[in-house]
Amino acid sequence: MKIGLFGFPLTGKTTLFELLTGTAAQAQHGRGEGQVGICKVPDPRLDKLTEMYSPKKHTPATIECVDVAGVEKGQAAKALPLDQLRTVDALAHVVRAFEDEAVPHSEGPIDPLRDAISMEAELILADMVVVEKRVEKLTLNVKKMNKAEDKRDLELMKRCLACLEEEQPLRNLEMTEDEVVSLRGYTFLSMKPLLVVVNAGEDAADKLDGGAAAFGLSEFEGKPKTYVTALSAKIEAEIAQLDAEDAEVFRSDLGITEPALDRMIRASYDLLGRMSFFTAGEDECRAWTIRKGTIARKAAGAIHSDIERGFIRAEIIAHTDLVEAGSWAAGRDKGTLRLEGKEYVMQDGDVVNFRFNV
Ligand SMILES: Nc1nc2c(ncn2[C@@H]2O[C@H](COP(=O)(O)OP(=O)(O)OP(=O)(O)O)[C@@H](O)[C@H]2O)c(=O)[nH]1
Ligand SMILES: [Mg+2]
């Protein structure tokens, strides 16, 4: 899973990147040209397994993060930062809500809704350039060769163009699975799931739980493949330097109910329809990220293609049941550990032992 942080200049992208990836020392402020980092997904369920098994290795799930330079308004179509986001699974638009006279904002007074709308327009514009060229090319091809395939592509591209001309992102366009696949190669930006991350000031902790509405962004809520979350990047970056106990005291003093890292990751998992399962043993306890609705045999493939190919059965126990039973064997005795076949739909928090044959 790869997430791209982007936004107007000086909105706190690199501060958030540092927080997510724990790379404060290396991250480049004011430049951040496509720097990539790994975010370890905190998960108390995995911590609990590690406590039970004392494994040699503890391996959390990870999310890849990209931090790009600020996008200037009106630059979208040729902006390098946006081009660096072509390969991400989701875009995280870092919208500025914090007030700080020492940090100028290219768009003028602080206004999260205005910025969220203008950035959406930039994405739409960037895609429009690509779609217009494609429509031109396909129209010519159809005239010349009249191939069914080109005709079908042209029809789809025209629908995309109409959507963009109405100032709607391609996220809003209803498409079949096949159409989505056929557009994949274009890496359209306005088609990517969008996480609007409001970077609120340190004095706005009481608003964080209020979500979109608290920052005047209600109109972004409930849109297709769009999710709004709020956090306070700078203060959280400072809290991240503290030990766990102090951090908690600090957070509760400020009224922050959930660490920014957890909030951001939960939002990303929800937005992208992802969930985690675990493998646990004395060698390694590990979290794996899969799409919701994945069947057992496919989930095995997340670990290794051999396990998917040679899949026989999966021994599965829900995390809560394993903790309650106290051990794998006790779970088997209690009957909460089950044997499931390849078509079993994985559940969030399943702890799994795949049986396979190669
Ligand atoms: N007061 C306050 N300042 C912040 C907050 N987040 C970031 N800043 C400050 O804003 C300035 C810019 O932060 P960066 O994280 O470098 O912003 P950026 O979006 O990466 O900037 P560019 O990459 O240049 O576009 C720094 O001085 C940060 O300390 C915040 O939540 N509150
Ligand atoms: Mg930056």
Coordinates of C-alpha atoms and ligand atoms in Angstrom, one line a residue:
M1 CA 0.0 0.0 0.0
K2 CA 1.5 3.3 -1.1
I3 CA 0.2 6.7 -0.1
G4 CA 1.3 10.1 -1.5
L5 CA 1.3 13.2 0.6
F6 CA 0.7 16.3 -1.4
G7 CA -0.8 19.8 -1.1
F8 CA -0.1 23.5 -1.4
P9 CA 3.3 24.7 -0.2
L10 CA 3.9 24.9 3.6
T11 CA 0.9 22.9 4.7
G12 CA 2.9 20.4 6.9
K13 CA 3.4 17.6 4.4
T14 CA 7.0 16.9 5.4
T15 CA 6.2 17.3 9.1
L16 CA 3.5 14.6 8.7
F17 CA 5.9 12.5 6.6
E18 CA 8.4 12.5 9.4
L19 CA 5.8 11.6 11.9
L20 CA 4.6 8.7 9.8
T21 CA 8.0 7.3 8.9
G22 CA 9.9 8.3 12.0
T23 CA 12.6 9.8 9.8
A24 CA 12.9 13.2 11.4
A25 CA 16.7 13.3 10.9
Q26 CA 16.7 12.7 7.1
A27 CA 13.5 14.4 5.9
Q28 CA 14.1 17.5 3.8
H29 CA 11.9 20.4 4.7
G30 CA 11.0 22.8 2.0
R31 CA 12.1 20.4 -0.7
G32 CA 10.9 16.9 0.0
E33 CA 11.1 16.1 -3.7
G34 CA 9.6 12.7 -3.9
Q35 CA 11.2 11.3 -0.8
V36 CA 10.0 7.9 0.1
G37 CA 9.7 6.3 3.5
I38 CA 8.2 3.4 5.3
C39 CA 5.6 3.7 7.9
K40 CA 5.3 0.9 10.4
V41 CA 1.6 0.3 11.2
P42 CA 1.1 0.3 15.0
D43 CA -1.2 -2.5 16.0
P44 CA -1.9 -3.5 19.7
R45 CA -3.1 -6.9 18.5
L46 CA 0.3 -7.7 17.0
D47 CA 2.0 -6.4 20.3
K48 CA -0.2 -8.8 22.2
L49 CA 0.9 -11.8 20.0
T50 CA 4.5 -10.8 20.5
E51 CA 3.9 -10.8 24.2
M52 CA 2.4 -14.3 24.0
Y53 CA 5.1 -15.8 21.8
S54 CA 8.3 -13.9 22.6
P55 CA 9.3 -14.4 18.9
K56 CA 12.7 -13.7 17.5
K57 CA 11.1 -11.3 15.1
H58 CA 8.3 -8.8 15.4
T59 CA 7.2 -7.5 12.0
P60 CA 4.4 -4.9 11.7
A61 CA 2.6 -4.2 8.5
T62 CA 4.0 -1.3 6.5
I63 CA 2.7 1.5 4.3
E64 CA 5.0 3.2 1.9
C65 CA 4.7 7.0 2.0
V66 CA 5.8 9.6 -0.6
D67 CA 6.3 13.2 0.3
V68 CA 6.4 15.6 -2.6
A69 CA 7.1 19.4 -3.0
G70 CA 4.2 21.8 -2.6
V71 CA 2.0 22.2 -5.7
E72 CA 1.5 25.8 -6.8
K73 CA -1.9 26.7 -8.0
G74 CA -2.4 26.6 -11.8
Q75 CA 0.6 24.4 -12.3
A76 CA -1.1 21.1 -12.1
A77 CA -0.8 20.0 -15.7
K78 CA 2.9 20.3 -15.8
A79 CA 3.8 20.0 -12.1
L80 CA 6.5 17.6 -11.2
P81 CA 5.2 16.9 -7.7
L82 CA 1.9 15.5 -9.1
D83 CA 3.8 13.3 -11.6
Q84 CA 5.6 11.7 -8.6
L85 CA 2.2 10.6 -7.3
R86 CA 1.3 8.5 -10.4
T87 CA 2.2 5.2 -8.7
V88 CA 0.5 5.6 -5.3
D89 CA -2.6 3.8 -4.3
A90 CA -4.2 6.8 -2.6
L91 CA -3.6 10.5 -2.4
A92 CA -3.4 12.3 0.9
H93 CA -4.1 15.9 0.5
V94 CA -2.6 17.8 3.5
V95 CA -4.9 20.8 3.9
R96 CA -3.7 23.6 6.1
A97 CA -5.9 24.6 9.0
F98 CA -3.2 25.8 11.4
E99 CA -2.7 29.5 11.9
D100 CA 0.9 30.6 12.1
E101 CA 2.0 34.1 11.0
A102 CA 5.6 32.9 10.7
V103 CA 4.5 30.4 8.0
P104 CA 3.0 32.1 5.0
H105 CA 0.3 30.4 3.0
S106 CA 0.4 30.7 -0.8
E107 CA -3.4 30.8 -1.0
G108 CA -3.8 33.7 1.5
P109 CA -5.9 33.4 4.6
I110 CA -6.4 30.0 6.1
D111 CA -9.4 28.3 4.5
P112 CA -9.5 24.5 4.4
L113 CA -12.6 24.2 2.1
R114 CA -11.1 26.7 -0.5
D115 CA -7.9 24.7 -0.6
A116 CA -9.6 21.3 -0.8
I117 CA -11.6 22.5 -3.7
S118 CA -8.7 24.2 -5.5
M119 CA -6.5 21.2 -5.2
E120 CA -9.3 19.0 -6.6
A121 CA -9.5 21.4 -9.5
E122 CA -5.7 20.9 -10.1
L123 CA -6.1 17.1 -10.2
I124 CA -9.0 17.5 -12.6
L125 CA -7.0 19.8 -14.8
A126 CA -4.0 17.5 -14.9
D127 CA -6.2 14.6 -16.0
M128 CA -8.1 16.7 -18.5
V129 CA -4.9 17.3 -20.4
V130 CA -4.3 13.6 -20.8
V131 CA -7.9 12.7 -21.6
E132 CA -8.1 15.5 -24.3
K133 CA -5.0 14.2 -26.1
R134 CA -6.3 10.6 -25.9
V135 CA -9.7 11.6 -27.3
E136 CA -8.0 13.4 -30.2
K137 CA -5.8 10.4 -31.0
L138 CA -8.6 7.8 -30.7
T139 CA -10.9 9.9 -32.9
L140 CA -8.3 9.9 -35.6
N141 CA -7.8 6.1 -35.2
V142 CA -11.4 5.4 -35.4
K143 CA -11.7 7.5 -38.6
K144 CA -8.8 5.7 -40.2
M145 CA -9.2 2.1 -39.1
N146 CA -12.6 1.9 -37.5
K147 CA -11.6 -0.8 -34.9
A148 CA -14.1 -1.9 -32.3
E149 CA -11.5 -1.7 -29.6
D150 CA -10.7 2.0 -30.4
K151 CA -14.4 2.8 -30.6
R152 CA -15.0 1.4 -27.1
D153 CA -12.0 3.2 -25.7
L154 CA -13.1 6.4 -27.3
E155 CA -16.5 6.1 -25.8
L156 CA -15.0 5.7 -22.3
M157 CA -12.6 8.5 -22.8
K158 CA -15.4 10.8 -23.9
R159 CA -17.3 9.9 -20.7
C160 CA -14.2 10.8 -18.7
L161 CA -13.9 14.1 -20.5
A162 CA -17.5 15.0 -19.9
C163 CA -17.0 14.2 -16.2
L164 CA -13.9 16.4 -15.9
E165 CA -15.5 19.2 -17.9
E166 CA -18.2 19.2 -15.3
E167 CA -15.4 19.8 -12.8
Q168 CA -16.0 16.4 -11.3
P169 CA -13.1 14.1 -10.4
L170 CA -13.0 10.7 -12.1
R171 CA -13.5 9.1 -8.7
N172 CA -17.2 10.2 -9.1
L173 CA -17.6 8.4 -12.5
E174 CA -19.4 5.1 -12.3
M175 CA -17.4 2.5 -14.1
T176 CA -17.4 -1.3 -14.6
E177 CA -14.5 -3.4 -13.2
D178 CA -13.3 -3.8 -16.8
E179 CA -13.4 -0.1 -17.5
V180 CA -11.4 0.6 -14.4
V181 CA -8.8 -1.9 -15.4
S182 CA -8.6 -0.5 -18.9
L183 CA -7.9 3.0 -17.5
R184 CA -5.2 1.8 -15.1
G185 CA -2.3 2.6 -17.4
Y186 CA -3.2 6.3 -17.5
T187 CA -2.7 6.6 -13.7
F188 CA -5.3 9.4 -13.5
L189 CA -4.9 11.4 -10.4
S190 CA -8.5 12.4 -9.8
M191 CA -9.4 8.7 -10.0
K192 CA -7.3 7.8 -7.0
P193 CA -8.9 7.4 -3.6
L194 CA -8.5 10.7 -1.8
L195 CA -7.8 11.2 1.9
V196 CA -8.2 14.8 2.9
V197 CA -5.9 15.3 5.9
V198 CA -6.7 18.5 7.8
N199 CA -3.5 19.7 9.5
A200 CA -5.1 21.5 12.5
G201 CA -3.2 23.8 14.8
E202 CA -2.0 22.7 18.3
D203 CA -4.9 24.7 19.8
A204 CA -7.5 22.8 17.8
A205 CA -7.3 19.4 19.5
D206 CA -10.9 19.6 20.6
K207 CA -12.0 19.8 16.9
L208 CA -10.1 16.8 15.7
D209 CA -12.8 14.3 16.6
G210 CA -15.4 16.5 14.9
G211 CA -14.1 15.3 11.5
A212 CA -14.9 17.1 8.3
A213 CA -17.7 19.2 9.7
A214 CA -15.5 20.8 12.3
F215 CA -13.3 22.2 9.6
G216 CA -16.1 23.2 7.2
L217 CA -15.4 20.3 4.9
S218 CA -18.7 18.5 5.1
E219 CA -19.2 18.6 1.4
F220 CA -16.2 16.2 1.0
E221 CA -17.7 13.7 3.3
G222 CA -19.6 10.8 1.8
K223 CA -18.2 11.4 -1.7
P224 CA -17.1 8.3 -3.6
K225 CA -13.6 7.0 -2.5
T226 CA -13.1 10.1 -0.3
Y227 CA -12.3 10.3 3.4
V228 CA -11.6 13.2 5.6
T229 CA -9.5 13.1 8.8
A230 CA -7.9 15.7 11.0
L231 CA -4.7 15.7 13.0
S232 CA -2.2 18.1 14.4
A233 CA 1.1 17.3 12.7
K234 CA 3.6 19.6 14.5
I235 CA 2.5 18.9 18.0
E236 CA 2.4 15.2 17.3
A237 CA 5.9 15.3 15.9
E238 CA 7.0 16.8 19.3
I239 CA 5.0 14.2 21.2
A240 CA 6.6 11.4 19.2
Q241 CA 9.9 12.3 20.8
L242 CA 8.6 11.5 24.3
D243 CA 8.4 8.1 25.9
A244 CA 5.0 6.4 25.8
E245 CA 3.9 7.4 29.3
D246 CA 4.7 11.1 28.9
A247 CA 3.2 11.1 25.4
E248 CA -0.1 9.8 26.8
V249 CA -0.2 12.5 29.6
F250 CA 0.7 15.1 27.0
R251 CA -2.1 14.0 24.7
S252 CA -4.7 13.8 27.4
D253 CA -3.7 17.3 28.6
L254 CA -4.3 18.6 25.1
G255 CA -7.5 16.6 24.6
I256 CA -6.1 14.5 21.8
T257 CA -8.0 11.2 21.9
E258 CA -6.0 9.3 19.3
P259 CA -2.4 9.6 18.1
A260 CA -2.2 11.2 14.7
L261 CA -0.3 8.2 13.3
D262 CA -3.1 5.8 14.3
R263 CA -5.7 8.2 13.0
M264 CA -4.0 8.5 9.6
I265 CA -3.5 4.8 9.2
R266 CA -7.1 3.9 10.2
A267 CA -8.3 6.4 7.7
S268 CA -6.1 4.9 5.0
Y269 CA -7.2 1.3 5.7
D270 CA -10.8 2.4 5.6
L271 CA -10.4 4.4 2.5
L272 CA -8.6 1.6 0.6
G273 CA -10.8 -1.2 2.1
R274 CA -7.8 -2.9 3.7
M275 CA -7.5 -5.1 6.8
S276 CA -4.9 -7.1 8.6
F277 CA -4.4 -10.8 9.5
F278 CA -1.6 -12.2 11.6
T279 CA 0.8 -15.1 11.6
A280 CA 2.3 -16.0 15.0
G281 CA 5.0 -18.3 16.2
E282 CA 8.2 -18.4 18.1
D283 CA 10.2 -17.4 15.0
E284 CA 8.1 -14.4 14.0
C285 CA 4.9 -12.6 14.8
R286 CA 3.8 -10.6 11.8
A287 CA 0.9 -8.5 10.5
W288 CA -0.1 -8.7 6.8
T289 CA -2.3 -6.3 4.9
I290 CA -4.9 -7.5 2.5
R291 CA -8.1 -6.2 0.9
K292 CA -11.3 -6.8 2.8
G293 CA -13.1 -9.8 1.3
T294 CA -10.0 -11.6 0.3
I295 CA -10.3 -15.4 0.4
A296 CA -7.9 -17.6 2.3
R297 CA -6.0 -18.9 -0.7
K298 CA -5.3 -15.4 -2.0
A299 CA -4.4 -14.2 1.5
A300 CA -1.8 -17.0 1.6
G301 CA -0.3 -15.4 -1.6
A302 CA 0.4 -12.2 0.4
I303 CA 3.0 -14.3 2.3
H304 CA 4.4 -16.3 -0.6
S305 CA 3.1 -17.4 -4.0
D306 CA 4.1 -21.0 -3.1
I307 CA 1.7 -21.1 -0.2
E308 CA -1.1 -19.8 -2.5
R309 CA -0.3 -22.4 -5.1
G310 CA 0.1 -25.3 -2.7
F311 CA -2.7 -24.2 -0.4
I312 CA -4.4 -27.1 1.4
R313 CA -6.2 -25.6 4.4
A314 CA -5.9 -22.8 6.9
E315 CA -6.0 -23.1 10.6
I316 CA -7.7 -19.9 11.8
I317 CA -8.5 -18.4 15.1
A318 CA -9.8 -14.9 15.8
H319 CA -7.3 -12.7 17.7
T320 CA -9.7 -12.2 20.6
D321 CA -10.3 -16.0 20.8
L322 CA -6.6 -16.7 20.8
V323 CA -5.9 -14.2 23.5
E324 CA -8.8 -15.7 25.5
A325 CA -7.6 -19.3 25.1
G326 CA -4.1 -18.3 25.9
S327 CA -2.4 -20.5 23.4
W328 CA -2.8 -22.2 20.0
A329 CA -3.4 -25.6 21.5
A330 CA -5.9 -24.3 24.0
G331 CA -7.8 -22.7 21.2
R332 CA -7.9 -26.0 19.4
D333 CA -9.2 -27.7 22.6
K334 CA -11.9 -25.0 23.1
G335 CA -12.9 -25.4 19.4
T336 CA -12.4 -21.7 18.6
L337 CA -9.5 -22.7 16.3
R338 CA -11.0 -23.8 13.0
L339 CA -9.9 -25.4 9.8
E340 CA -11.0 -23.4 6.8
G341 CA -10.8 -24.1 3.1
K342 CA -9.5 -21.9 0.3
E343 CA -12.7 -20.0 -0.3
Y344 CA -13.0 -18.8 3.3
V345 CA -13.4 -15.0 3.5
M346 CA -10.7 -13.7 5.8
Q347 CA -11.8 -11.6 8.7
D348 CA -9.9 -8.6 10.2
G349 CA -7.7 -9.9 13.0
D350 CA -7.6 -13.6 12.0
V351 CA -4.5 -15.4 13.2
V352 CA -3.6 -18.0 10.6
N353 CA -1.5 -21.0 10.0
F354 CA -1.6 -22.0 6.4
R355 CA -1.1 -25.7 5.5
F356 CA 0.4 -26.1 2.1
N357 CA 2.2 -28.5 -0.1
V358 CA 4.8 -27.6 -2.7
Ligands
LIG1 N1 2.1 26.0 14.0 C1 2.2 25.0 13.2 N2 3.1 24.9 12.3 C2 3.2 23.8 11.6 C3 2.3 22.7 11.7 N3 2.7 21.8 10.8 C4 3.7 22.3 10.1 N4 4.1 23.5 10.6 C5 5.2 24.4 10.2 O1 5.0 24.8 8.9 C6 6.3 24.9 8.2 C7 6.3 24.0 7.0 O2 6.2 22.7 7.4 P1 6.6 21.5 6.4 O3 6.2 20.2 7.0 O4 7.9 21.6 5.9 O5 5.5 21.8 5.2 P2 5.5 21.2 3.7 O6 4.1 21.2 3.4 O7 6.3 20.0 3.7 O8 6.2 22.4 2.9 P3 6.8 22.4 1.4 O9 7.3 21.0 1.2 O10 7.7 23.4 1.3 O11 5.6 22.6 0.5 C8 7.3 24.4 9.2 O12 7.9 25.6 9.8 C9 6.5 23.6 10.2 O13 7.1 23.7 11.5 C10 1.3 22.8 12.7 O14 0.5 21.9 12.8 N5 1.3 24.0 13.4
MG2 MG 7.8 19.4 2.3

